[in-house]
Amino acid sequence: MKKTIVFILLCVFISLTVISSYSLFTGNALNNKLTTGDRFLVFGITIFLFVYYLKLDKNPQYAHATINTEKKENPQNPNEFFTKPKITFEDVAGLDEVKEELIEVIDFIKKSEKYKKMGAKIPKGILFYGPPGTGKTLLASAVAGETKSAFFSASGSEFVEKYVGVGAKRIRTLFEKAKKEAPSVIFIDEIDAIGAKRHLDSNNEKDQTLNQLLVELDGFNTDNTVVVIGATNRLDLLDEALLRPGRFDRHMFIGNPNVKAREEILRVHTNNKPLASDVNIADLAKKTHGMSGAHLSNIANEAAIIAVRENETLITALHFEKAIERVIAGLQVKNPTIMQREKEIVAYHEAGHALIGKLLSTDMVQKVSIIPRGQALGYVLHMPQDDRYILTREELCNKIMVMLGGRAAEELVFNHLSTGAKDDLKKVTDITMQMVCEYGMSDLGFLCNEPSMLKGLTQEITQEINKIIEQCYSSTYEYLKLHRSYLDTISEALLERETLNFDELNELVGQLPSIKKPLKETNKELAVV
Ligand code: ATP
């Protein structure tokens, strides 16, 4: 409002300045009435308004009393600030160790008197951290559901405001309401938006909001059965003050589910869906390695949608297969217009990935396809057979070689370098960078640091990265050259059928000899990987 008034005034005074200048040059009737003082006054006010208007935009403004600092209340639903979730731990699959840890908190909320008598304080701050979609929000609402508490859910970004004091006031209001409704659970998602480390050049508004959060966390006493749960994908960004004992001192890592947890999650998300007898949930869990709970729930939903689209009454294994492909590789491009020559290049590129994958027995190649999906003209779906937590240098090199298989095949067959390997090269560079800078797997030794911290060694790091990639590439190229007939067979089959699944691929390359040993014996240079 203030800005609008200043803007209108500025426009008026600019017009007056123009009119008075015009009258001075033309010498019209107005010129005789205006003195030099009048002109200077008009000009001065215009400059002042102009500077003031610019400043208004830059400086944060202190909140005016009338600025609404709360979420608007819905007259029909005065409880809009909180909900009473019906979700319980039964709806949260896997995560057994986290649930076990939370049972104590639940007991505290349910039987708070027992603890109060002993003078014990409720563990007030719990921090969930880990990759997105792993069930952090779900767990927090299950804590509220299990204890029949009021669930106050907010996102850190809701407290980030331009006006100094507004974010802090929102925090105050949130805690006041939660205390009033106790027992209650306050869940702050993306807490890094307000709880990030403070610096000298920090933003005044953000600091005030964080300070208010710290004050509120300190302000609880034993009478308040209020639990605060924060969630973040980046624990390393949070301010130390937030993590110290008495605040968010219980940190729980919520990671991507392992095969058993994936199976349980898939069961939770399919138990209300009509499944055909050929659907094997344990098998699906194996095929969805590395996926989060959110991905899995999405796959179950996509499979149901595909079944409806195909007018089926049951969801079949094929529907799930399509759903997995949809989630991993993106939407299938309808009526793609790809030239025959480019199709051949894609077929050899994908065949190169698949053949190297088979030769090195890295991950299980589930499917190879040259049907465009999303931005990719073709793709290979491969999944590790087991959940792996430790990889050796050799295994990492094998992964790199599978990724380089596409480019090497193109070079071998067409003798060209194309843009098709862009994504592969990015992934290869990322893995190799980690090998050099984090895993101590290069001739640079056991250095383990962020590349940006190793400023003086940029050139050496680049050399090491290139060395590893080049070694892997030349081995890949040689493997493909040695097994060129298989490469041709797979790409021809791809051009004919467009997609090859696990069994079809095995049929084509079933007699594939183990190439690792002969190569190592015959060519010492290739044995480095
Ligand atoms: P973000 O960090 O992006 O906020 P999040 O970790 O909070 O994500 P949720 O919002 O809790 O993830 O999970 C998204 C969805 O994924 C849930 O609504 C649920 O359908 C499904 N999901 C995730 N984990 C599980 C699980 N362990 N059991 C059952 N469903 C799950």
Coordinates of N, CA and C in Angstrom, one line a residue, residues 56-194:
L56 N 12.5 1.4 -0.7 CA 11.3 0.6 -0.2 C 11.4 -0.8 -0.7
D57 N 11.9 -1.1 -1.9 CA 11.9 -2.4 -2.4 C 13.0 -3.2 -1.8
K58 N 14.1 -2.5 -1.4 CA 15.3 -3.3 -1.0 C 15.2 -3.7 0.5
N59 N 14.8 -2.7 1.3 CA 14.9 -3.0 2.8 C 13.7 -3.8 3.3
P60 N 13.9 -4.8 4.2 CA 12.8 -5.5 4.8 C 12.0 -4.5 5.7
Q61 N 10.8 -4.6 5.6 CA 9.9 -3.8 6.4 C 9.5 -4.4 7.7
Y62 N 9.4 -3.7 8.8 CA 8.9 -4.3 10.0 C 7.4 -4.5 9.8
A63 N 7.0 -5.6 10.3 CA 5.6 -6.0 10.1 C 4.6 -4.9 10.6
H64 N 3.7 -4.5 9.8 CA 2.7 -3.6 10.2 C 1.7 -4.4 11.0
A65 N 1.1 -3.7 12.0 CA 0.2 -4.4 12.9 C -0.9 -5.2 12.1
T66 N -1.3 -4.7 10.9 CA -2.4 -5.3 10.2 C -2.0 -6.5 9.4
I67 N -0.7 -6.7 9.2 CA -0.3 -7.8 8.4 C -0.7 -9.1 9.0
N68 N -1.3 -10.0 8.3 CA -1.8 -11.2 8.8 C -0.7 -12.2 9.0
T69 N -0.4 -12.6 10.2 CA 0.7 -13.4 10.5 C 0.3 -14.9 10.7
E70 N -0.9 -15.2 10.5 CA -1.3 -16.6 10.7 C -2.0 -17.1 9.5
K71 N -2.1 -18.4 9.5 CA -2.9 -19.0 8.4 C -4.3 -18.5 8.6
K72 N -5.1 -18.3 7.6 CA -6.4 -17.8 7.8 C -7.3 -19.0 8.4
E73 N -8.1 -18.6 9.3 CA -9.0 -19.6 9.9 C -10.2 -19.8 9.0
N74 N -10.5 -21.1 8.9 CA -11.7 -21.4 8.1 C -12.9 -21.4 9.0
P75 N -13.9 -20.5 8.8 CA -15.0 -20.4 9.7 C -15.8 -21.7 9.9
Q76 N -15.8 -22.5 8.7 CA -16.5 -23.8 8.8 C -15.7 -24.9 9.6
N77 N -14.4 -24.7 9.6 CA -13.6 -25.7 10.3 C -12.5 -25.0 11.2
P78 N -12.9 -24.6 12.4 CA -12.0 -23.9 13.3 C -10.8 -24.7 13.6
N79 N -10.8 -26.0 13.3 CA -9.6 -26.9 13.6 C -8.6 -26.9 12.5
E80 N -8.7 -26.0 11.6 CA -7.9 -26.1 10.4 C -6.4 -26.1 10.7
F81 N -6.0 -25.5 11.8 CA -4.6 -25.5 12.2 C -4.0 -26.8 12.5
F82 N -4.9 -27.7 12.9 CA -4.4 -29.1 13.2 C -5.4 -30.1 12.7
T83 N -4.8 -31.3 12.6 CA -5.7 -32.5 12.3 C -5.6 -33.5 13.3
K84 N -6.5 -34.5 13.3 CA -6.3 -35.7 14.2 C -6.1 -36.9 13.3
P85 N -4.9 -37.2 12.9 CA -4.7 -38.2 11.9 C -5.1 -39.6 12.4
K86 N -5.6 -40.4 11.4 CA -6.1 -41.7 11.7 C -5.0 -42.8 11.4
I87 N -3.9 -42.2 10.9 CA -2.8 -43.1 10.5 C -2.1 -43.7 11.7
T88 N -1.7 -45.0 11.7 CA -1.0 -45.5 12.8 C 0.3 -46.2 12.3
F89 N 1.1 -46.8 13.2 CA 2.3 -47.4 12.7 C 2.1 -48.6 11.8
E90 N 0.8 -49.1 11.8 CA 0.5 -50.2 10.8 C 0.6 -49.7 9.4
D91 N 0.3 -48.4 9.2 CA 0.3 -47.9 7.8 C 1.7 -47.6 7.4
V92 N 2.7 -47.6 8.3 CA 4.1 -47.3 8.0 C 4.8 -48.6 7.9
A93 N 5.1 -49.0 6.6 CA 5.8 -50.3 6.5 C 7.3 -50.1 6.7
G94 N 8.0 -51.2 7.1 CA 9.4 -51.2 7.3 C 9.7 -50.2 8.5
L95 N 10.9 -49.6 8.4 CA 11.4 -48.6 9.4 C 11.2 -49.1 10.8
D96 N 11.5 -50.4 11.1 CA 11.2 -51.0 12.4 C 12.0 -50.3 13.5
E97 N 13.3 -50.1 13.2 CA 14.2 -49.5 14.2 C 13.7 -48.1 14.6
V98 N 13.2 -47.3 13.7 CA 12.7 -46.0 14.0 C 11.4 -46.1 14.8
K99 N 10.6 -47.0 14.4 CA 9.3 -47.1 15.1 C 9.6 -47.5 16.6
E100 N 10.5 -48.4 16.7 CA 10.9 -48.9 18.1 C 11.3 -47.7 18.9
E101 N 12.1 -46.8 18.3 CA 12.7 -45.7 19.0 C 11.5 -44.7 19.4
L102 N 10.5 -44.6 18.5 CA 9.4 -43.7 18.7 C 8.4 -44.2 19.7
I103 N 8.4 -45.5 20.0 CA 7.5 -46.0 21.0 C 7.6 -45.4 22.3
E104 N 8.9 -45.1 22.7 CA 9.1 -44.4 24.0 C 8.4 -43.0 24.0
V105 N 8.6 -42.3 22.9 CA 7.9 -41.0 22.8 C 6.4 -41.1 22.9
I106 N 5.9 -42.2 22.3 CA 4.5 -42.4 22.3 C 4.0 -42.7 23.7
D107 N 4.8 -43.5 24.4 CA 4.5 -43.9 25.7 C 4.4 -42.6 26.6
F108 N 5.4 -41.8 26.3 CA 5.5 -40.5 27.1 C 4.2 -39.7 26.9
I109 N 3.7 -39.6 25.7 CA 2.5 -38.8 25.4 C 1.3 -39.5 26.1
K110 N 1.2 -40.8 25.9 CA 0.1 -41.5 26.4 C 0.0 -41.5 27.9
K111 N 1.2 -41.8 28.5 CA 1.2 -41.9 30.0 C 2.1 -40.8 30.6
S112 N 1.8 -39.6 30.2 CA 2.7 -38.5 30.6 C 2.9 -38.4 32.2
E113 N 1.8 -38.8 32.9 CA 1.8 -38.6 34.4 C 2.9 -39.4 35.0
K114 N 3.0 -40.7 34.5 CA 4.0 -41.6 35.0 C 5.4 -41.0 34.9
Y115 N 5.7 -40.3 33.8 CA 7.0 -39.7 33.6 C 7.2 -38.4 34.4
K116 N 6.1 -37.7 34.5 CA 6.1 -36.4 35.2 C 6.4 -36.6 36.7
K117 N 5.8 -37.7 37.2 CA 6.0 -38.0 38.7 C 7.5 -38.3 38.9
M118 N 8.2 -38.8 37.9 CA 9.6 -39.1 38.1 C 10.5 -37.9 37.8
G119 N 9.8 -36.8 37.4 CA 10.5 -35.6 37.0 C 11.2 -35.7 35.7
A120 N 10.7 -36.7 34.9 CA 11.3 -36.8 33.5 C 10.7 -35.8 32.6
K121 N 11.5 -35.3 31.7 CA 10.9 -34.4 30.7 C 10.7 -35.1 29.4
I122 N 9.7 -34.7 28.6 CA 9.4 -35.4 27.4 C 10.5 -35.1 26.4
P123 N 11.0 -36.1 25.6 CA 12.0 -35.7 24.6 C 11.3 -34.8 23.6
K124 N 11.6 -33.6 23.6 CA 10.8 -32.6 22.8 C 11.1 -32.6 21.3
G125 N 12.4 -32.6 21.0 CA 12.8 -32.4 19.6 C 13.3 -33.7 18.9
I126 N 12.6 -34.1 17.9 CA 13.1 -35.3 17.1 C 13.3 -34.8 15.7
L127 N 14.4 -35.2 15.2 CA 14.7 -34.8 13.8 C 14.8 -36.0 12.9
F128 N 14.0 -36.0 11.8 CA 14.0 -37.1 10.8 C 14.9 -36.5 9.7
Y129 N 15.9 -37.3 9.2 CA 16.6 -36.8 8.1 C 16.8 -37.9 7.1
G130 N 16.9 -37.6 5.8 CA 17.1 -38.6 4.8 C 16.6 -38.2 3.5
P131 N 16.7 -39.0 2.5 CA 16.3 -38.7 1.2 C 14.8 -38.4 1.1
P132 N 14.3 -37.7 0.0 CA 12.9 -37.5 -0.1 C 12.0 -38.7 -0.3
G133 N 10.8 -38.6 0.2 CA 9.8 -39.7 -0.1 C 10.0 -40.9 0.7
T134 N 10.7 -40.9 1.8 CA 11.0 -42.1 2.5 C 10.1 -42.3 3.7
G135 N 9.1 -41.4 3.9 CA 8.1 -41.6 4.9 C 8.2 -40.8 6.2
K136 N 9.0 -39.7 6.1 CA 9.2 -38.9 7.3 C 7.8 -38.2 7.7
T137 N 7.1 -37.7 6.8 CA 5.8 -37.0 7.1 C 4.8 -38.1 7.6
L138 N 4.9 -39.2 7.0 CA 4.0 -40.3 7.3 C 4.2 -40.8 8.8
L139 N 5.5 -40.9 9.1 CA 5.9 -41.3 10.5 C 5.4 -40.3 11.5
A140 N 5.6 -39.0 11.2 CA 5.2 -38.0 12.1 C 3.7 -38.0 12.4
S141 N 3.0 -38.2 11.3 CA 1.5 -38.2 11.5 C 1.1 -39.5 12.2
A142 N 1.9 -40.6 12.0 CA 1.6 -41.8 12.7 C 1.8 -41.7 14.2
V143 N 2.8 -40.9 14.6 CA 3.0 -40.6 16.0 C 1.8 -39.9 16.6
A144 N 1.3 -38.9 15.9 CA 0.1 -38.2 16.3 C -1.1 -39.2 16.3
G145 N -1.2 -40.0 15.3 CA -2.4 -41.0 15.2 C -2.3 -42.0 16.3
E146 N -1.2 -42.5 16.6 CA -1.0 -43.5 17.7 C -1.4 -42.9 19.1
T147 N -1.2 -41.6 19.2 CA -1.4 -41.0 20.6 C -2.7 -40.2 20.6
K148 N -3.4 -40.2 19.4 CA -4.6 -39.4 19.3 C -4.4 -37.9 19.6
S149 N -3.2 -37.5 19.2 CA -2.8 -36.1 19.5 C -3.2 -35.2 18.4
A150 N -3.2 -33.9 18.7 CA -3.5 -32.9 17.6 C -2.2 -32.8 16.8
F151 N -2.3 -32.8 15.4 CA -1.2 -32.8 14.6 C -1.1 -31.5 13.9
F152 N 0.0 -30.7 14.2 CA 0.2 -29.4 13.6 C 1.3 -29.6 12.6
S153 N 0.9 -29.5 11.3 CA 1.9 -29.7 10.3 C 2.2 -28.4 9.6
A154 N 3.5 -28.1 9.4 CA 3.9 -26.8 8.7 C 5.2 -27.1 7.9
S155 N 5.4 -26.3 6.9 CA 6.6 -26.4 6.2 C 7.5 -25.2 6.5
G156 N 8.8 -25.5 6.6 CA 9.8 -24.4 7.0 C 9.6 -23.2 6.1
S157 N 9.3 -23.4 4.8 CA 9.2 -22.3 3.9 C 8.0 -21.4 4.3
E158 N 7.0 -21.9 5.0 CA 5.9 -21.1 5.4 C 6.3 -20.0 6.4
F159 N 7.4 -20.1 7.0 CA 7.9 -19.2 8.0 C 8.9 -18.2 7.4
V160 N 9.2 -18.4 6.1 CA 10.2 -17.5 5.5 C 9.4 -16.3 4.9
E161 N 9.7 -15.1 5.4 CA 8.9 -14.0 5.1 C 9.8 -12.8 4.7
K162 N 9.3 -11.9 4.0 CA 10.0 -10.7 3.7 C 10.0 -9.7 4.9
Y163 N 9.0 -9.7 5.6 CA 8.8 -8.8 6.7 C 9.4 -9.3 8.0
V164 N 10.3 -8.5 8.6 CA 11.0 -8.9 9.8 C 10.0 -9.1 10.9
G165 N 10.0 -10.3 11.5 CA 9.1 -10.5 12.7 C 7.9 -11.4 12.3
V166 N 7.6 -11.5 11.1 CA 6.4 -12.2 10.7 C 6.6 -13.7 10.9
G167 N 7.7 -14.2 10.4 CA 8.1 -15.6 10.6 C 8.1 -16.0 12.1
A168 N 8.8 -15.2 12.9 CA 8.9 -15.4 14.3 C 7.5 -15.5 15.0
K169 N 6.6 -14.5 14.5 CA 5.3 -14.5 15.1 C 4.5 -15.8 14.8
R170 N 4.7 -16.2 13.5 CA 4.0 -17.5 13.1 C 4.5 -18.6 14.0
I171 N 5.8 -18.7 14.3 CA 6.3 -19.8 15.1 C 5.7 -19.7 16.5
R172 N 5.6 -18.5 17.0 CA 5.0 -18.3 18.4 C 3.6 -18.8 18.4
T173 N 2.8 -18.3 17.4 CA 1.4 -18.7 17.3 C 1.3 -20.2 17.2
L174 N 2.1 -20.8 16.4 CA 2.0 -22.3 16.2 C 2.2 -23.0 17.5
F175 N 3.2 -22.6 18.2 CA 3.5 -23.3 19.5 C 2.4 -23.0 20.6
E176 N 1.9 -21.7 20.6 CA 0.9 -21.4 21.5 C -0.3 -22.3 21.3
K177 N -0.7 -22.5 20.0 CA -1.9 -23.3 19.7 C -1.6 -24.7 20.0
A178 N -0.4 -25.2 19.8 CA -0.1 -26.6 20.1 C -0.1 -26.9 21.6
K179 N 0.3 -25.9 22.3 CA 0.3 -26.1 23.8 C -1.1 -26.1 24.3
K180 N -2.0 -25.3 23.7 CA -3.4 -25.2 24.1 C -4.1 -26.5 23.8
E181 N -3.7 -27.2 22.7 CA -4.3 -28.4 22.3 C -3.7 -29.7 22.8
A182 N -2.6 -29.5 23.7 CA -1.8 -30.6 24.1 C -2.7 -31.8 24.6
P183 N -2.4 -33.0 24.4 CA -1.1 -33.5 23.8 C -1.2 -33.2 22.3
S184 N 0.0 -32.8 21.8 CA 0.0 -32.5 20.3 C 1.4 -32.7 19.8
V185 N 1.4 -32.9 18.5 CA 2.7 -33.1 17.7 C 2.8 -32.0 16.7
I186 N 3.9 -31.3 16.8 CA 4.2 -30.2 15.8 C 5.2 -30.8 14.8
F187 N 4.8 -30.8 13.5 CA 5.7 -31.3 12.5 C 6.2 -30.2 11.6
I188 N 7.5 -30.0 11.5 CA 8.0 -28.9 10.6 C 8.8 -29.6 9.6
D189 N 8.2 -29.7 8.4 CA 8.9 -30.3 7.2 C 9.9 -29.2 6.7
E190 N 10.9 -29.7 5.9 CA 11.9 -28.8 5.3 C 12.4 -27.8 6.4
I191 N 12.8 -28.3 7.5 CA 13.2 -27.4 8.6 C 14.4 -26.6 8.3
D192 N 15.2 -27.0 7.3 CA 16.4 -26.3 6.9 C 16.1 -24.9 6.3
A193 N 14.8 -24.7 5.9 CA 14.4 -23.4 5.4 C 14.5 -22.3 6.4
I194 N 14.3 -22.7 7.7 CA 14.4 -21.7 8.8 C 15.6 -22.1 9.7

